[in-house]
Amino acid sequence: ITASARLNGGIIRSYGQAWWDAVQQTSRPLLFAWRANNGSISDITISKPIGKSFNIAGNGNKIQNVVIDAQSSTPAFPFNTDGFDVGGDGNSIQNSQVSNGDDCIAIGSPCTNFHVQNLTCTGSHGVSVAAKGGGSVNVANILVENVTFTDSLYGARYKSSGGDVGLASNIVFRNLLVNNVTFPVYVTQNYFDQSQAPPPPSNTSVTIKGMSFTNVAGTINSLRPGDGSCITDPC
């Protein structure tokens, strides 16, 4: 979807359960590739998306009152069902709910001046700042606030990969409630796709400047309320 667009109101039934049951693979079709500027997405319900729901790469878009339900009703796991993969400048997501098996929101490079508020994430990999992908990374001025994570592997998460360069700056997570979450706060500079072999060692990664986690409360299902790994030791 390009130009200045609006997607407002309705239910999309993707029948993803049949896909999850038939083939346990991670590569599945994306529902929306959003390249619009100054557009809006609101009052949409997406039921059982096959894979990722939204890839947002335009600027100045407002997303609100969106419900994404990618929970499986069988033992088949809904791999790669990201709610929102977001880049661009000046986008926002608010008053929305995501139930899935991967990132609730994945914030990729380049992404600047992005705001998330009043979000509920269930069964997910949390809200991830993914400052990686090769080239020079630019992720700046990210505010994630008033988010509830339930039955999730991660809550607030930052990940970059060895060998990447660039800057992740002014990243703020605040007012987070976690319910039965394994890693409420997780930071790593050594991320790699676990379906592949680990990459060779590297002594470079994206520089982190001005990252904070404030008012994180709730319950965990492990003994590690925060975890992380760095390129250097000590970090």
mmCIF file with all atom_site columns, N, CA and C in Angstrom, residues 11 31 37 40 60 63-64 70 78 91 106 148 160 164 166 183 212 234:
data_model
loop_
_atom_site.group_PDB
_atom_site.id
_atom_site.type_symbol
_atom_site.label_atom_id
_atom_site.label_alt_id
_atom_site.label_comp_id
_atom_site.label_asym_id
_atom_site.label_entity_id
_atom_site.label_seq_id
_atom_site.pdbx_PDB_ins_code
_atom_site.Cartn_x
_atom_site.Cartn_y
_atom_site.Cartn_z
_atom_site.occupancy
_atom_site.B_iso_or_equiv
_atom_site.pdbx_formal_charge
_atom_site.auth_seq_id
_atom_site.auth_comp_id
_atom_site.auth_asym_id
_atom_site.auth_atom_id
_atom_site.pdbx_PDB_model_num
ATOM 1  N N  . ILE A 1 11  ? -12.974 -6.641  9.649  1.00 0.00 ? 11  ILE A N  1
ATOM 2  C CA . ILE A 1 11  ? -12.343 -7.869  10.131 1.00 0.00 ? 11  ILE A CA 1
ATOM 3  C C  . ILE A 1 11  ? -11.721 -8.593  8.944  1.00 0.00 ? 11  ILE A C  1
ATOM 4  N N  . LEU A 1 31  ? 0.867   -10.071 5.293  1.00 0.00 ? 31  LEU A N  1
ATOM 5  C CA . LEU A 1 31  ? -0.473  -9.570  5.000  1.00 0.00 ? 31  LEU A CA 1
ATOM 6  C C  . LEU A 1 31  ? -0.444  -8.167  4.384  1.00 0.00 ? 31  LEU A C  1
ATOM 7  N N  . ASN A 1 37  ? 2.537   7.382   3.359  1.00 0.00 ? 37  ASN A N  1
ATOM 8  C CA . ASN A 1 37  ? 2.945   8.464   4.246  1.00 0.00 ? 37  ASN A CA 1
ATOM 9  C C  . ASN A 1 37  ? 1.712   9.195   4.762  1.00 0.00 ? 37  ASN A C  1
ATOM 10 N N  . SER A 1 40  ? -3.412  6.237   7.895  1.00 0.00 ? 40  SER A N  1
ATOM 11 C CA . SER A 1 40  ? -3.940  5.749   9.167  1.00 0.00 ? 40  SER A CA 1
ATOM 12 C C  . SER A 1 40  ? -4.445  4.327   9.021  1.00 0.00 ? 40  SER A C  1
ATOM 13 N N  . GLY A 1 60  ? 5.018   9.101   9.222  1.00 0.00 ? 60  GLY A N  1
ATOM 14 C CA . GLY A 1 60  ? 3.890   9.865   9.733  1.00 0.00 ? 60  GLY A CA 1
ATOM 15 C C  . GLY A 1 60  ? 2.576   9.121   9.777  1.00 0.00 ? 60  GLY A C  1
ATOM 16 N N  . ILE A 1 63  ? -1.463  4.462   13.832 1.00 0.00 ? 63  ILE A N  1
ATOM 17 C CA . ILE A 1 63  ? -2.111  3.155   13.945 1.00 0.00 ? 63  ILE A CA 1
ATOM 18 C C  . ILE A 1 63  ? -2.764  3.074   15.312 1.00 0.00 ? 63  ILE A C  1
ATOM 19 N N  . GLN A 1 64  ? -4.057  2.769   15.346 1.00 0.00 ? 64  GLN A N  1
ATOM 20 C CA . GLN A 1 64  ? -4.744  2.697   16.633 1.00 0.00 ? 64  GLN A CA 1
ATOM 21 C C  . GLN A 1 64  ? -5.926  1.741   16.564 1.00 0.00 ? 64  GLN A C  1
ATOM 22 N N  . ALA A 1 70  ? -3.227  -14.078 16.628 1.00 0.00 ? 70  ALA A N  1
ATOM 23 C CA . ALA A 1 70  ? -2.506  -15.160 15.964 1.00 0.00 ? 70  ALA A CA 1
ATOM 24 C C  . ALA A 1 70  ? -2.209  -16.286 16.947 1.00 0.00 ? 70  ALA A C  1
ATOM 25 N N  . PRO A 1 78  ? 2.459   -20.869 15.878 1.00 0.00 ? 78  PRO A N  1
ATOM 26 C CA . PRO A 1 78  ? 2.348   -19.827 14.844 1.00 0.00 ? 78  PRO A CA 1
ATOM 27 C C  . PRO A 1 78  ? 3.657   -19.057 14.659 1.00 0.00 ? 78  PRO A C  1
ATOM 28 N N  . ASN A 1 91  ? 6.123   7.519   12.968 1.00 0.00 ? 91  ASN A N  1
ATOM 29 C CA . ASN A 1 91  ? 4.962   6.632   13.055 1.00 0.00 ? 91  ASN A CA 1
ATOM 30 C C  . ASN A 1 91  ? 4.574   6.404   14.518 1.00 0.00 ? 91  ASN A C  1
ATOM 31 N N  . ALA A 1 106 ? 8.281   -5.192  16.179 1.00 0.00 ? 106 ALA A N  1
ATOM 32 C CA . ALA A 1 106 ? 9.712   -5.218  15.903 1.00 0.00 ? 106 ALA A CA 1
ATOM 33 C C  . ALA A 1 106 ? 10.085  -3.892  15.249 1.00 0.00 ? 106 ALA A C  1
ATOM 34 N N  . THR A 1 148 ? 1.357   -3.781  28.474 1.00 0.00 ? 148 THR A N  1
ATOM 35 C CA . THR A 1 148 ? 1.179   -4.973  29.300 1.00 0.00 ? 148 THR A CA 1
ATOM 36 C C  . THR A 1 148 ? 1.585   -6.201  28.506 1.00 0.00 ? 148 THR A C  1
ATOM 37 N N  . SER A 1 160 ? 20.942  -6.418  18.658 1.00 0.00 ? 160 SER A N  1
ATOM 38 C CA . SER A 1 160 ? 21.778  -6.098  17.511 1.00 0.00 ? 160 SER A CA 1
ATOM 39 C C  . SER A 1 160 ? 22.735  -7.260  17.315 1.00 0.00 ? 160 SER A C  1
ATOM 40 N N  . ASP A 1 164 ? 27.619  -5.581  12.881 1.00 0.00 ? 164 ASP A N  1
ATOM 41 C CA . ASP A 1 164 ? 26.850  -4.413  12.461 1.00 0.00 ? 164 ASP A CA 1
ATOM 42 C C  . ASP A 1 164 ? 27.503  -3.139  12.997 1.00 0.00 ? 164 ASP A C  1
ATOM 43 N N  . GLY A 1 166 ? 26.728  1.406   13.453 1.00 0.00 ? 166 GLY A N  1
ATOM 44 C CA . GLY A 1 166 ? 25.679  2.419   13.492 1.00 0.00 ? 166 GLY A CA 1
ATOM 45 C C  . GLY A 1 166 ? 25.362  2.813   14.913 1.00 0.00 ? 166 GLY A C  1
ATOM 46 N N  . PHE A 1 183 ? 11.663  -13.105 30.296 1.00 0.00 ? 183 PHE A N  1
ATOM 47 C CA . PHE A 1 183 ? 12.678  -12.055 30.321 1.00 0.00 ? 183 PHE A CA 1
ATOM 48 C C  . PHE A 1 183 ? 11.997  -10.690 30.197 1.00 0.00 ? 183 PHE A C  1
ATOM 49 N N  . SER A 1 212 ? 16.918  3.440   28.373 1.00 0.00 ? 212 SER A N  1
ATOM 50 C CA . SER A 1 212 ? 16.453  3.351   29.754 1.00 0.00 ? 212 SER A CA 1
ATOM 51 C C  . SER A 1 212 ? 15.211  2.481   29.864 1.00 0.00 ? 212 SER A C  1
ATOM 52 N N  . PRO A 1 234 ? 33.970  -6.496  30.264 1.00 0.00 ? 234 PRO A N  1
ATOM 53 C CA . PRO A 1 234 ? 32.571  -6.130  30.553 1.00 0.00 ? 234 PRO A CA 1
ATOM 54 C C  . PRO A 1 234 ? 31.964  -5.302  29.437 1.00 0.00 ? 234 PRO A C  1
#
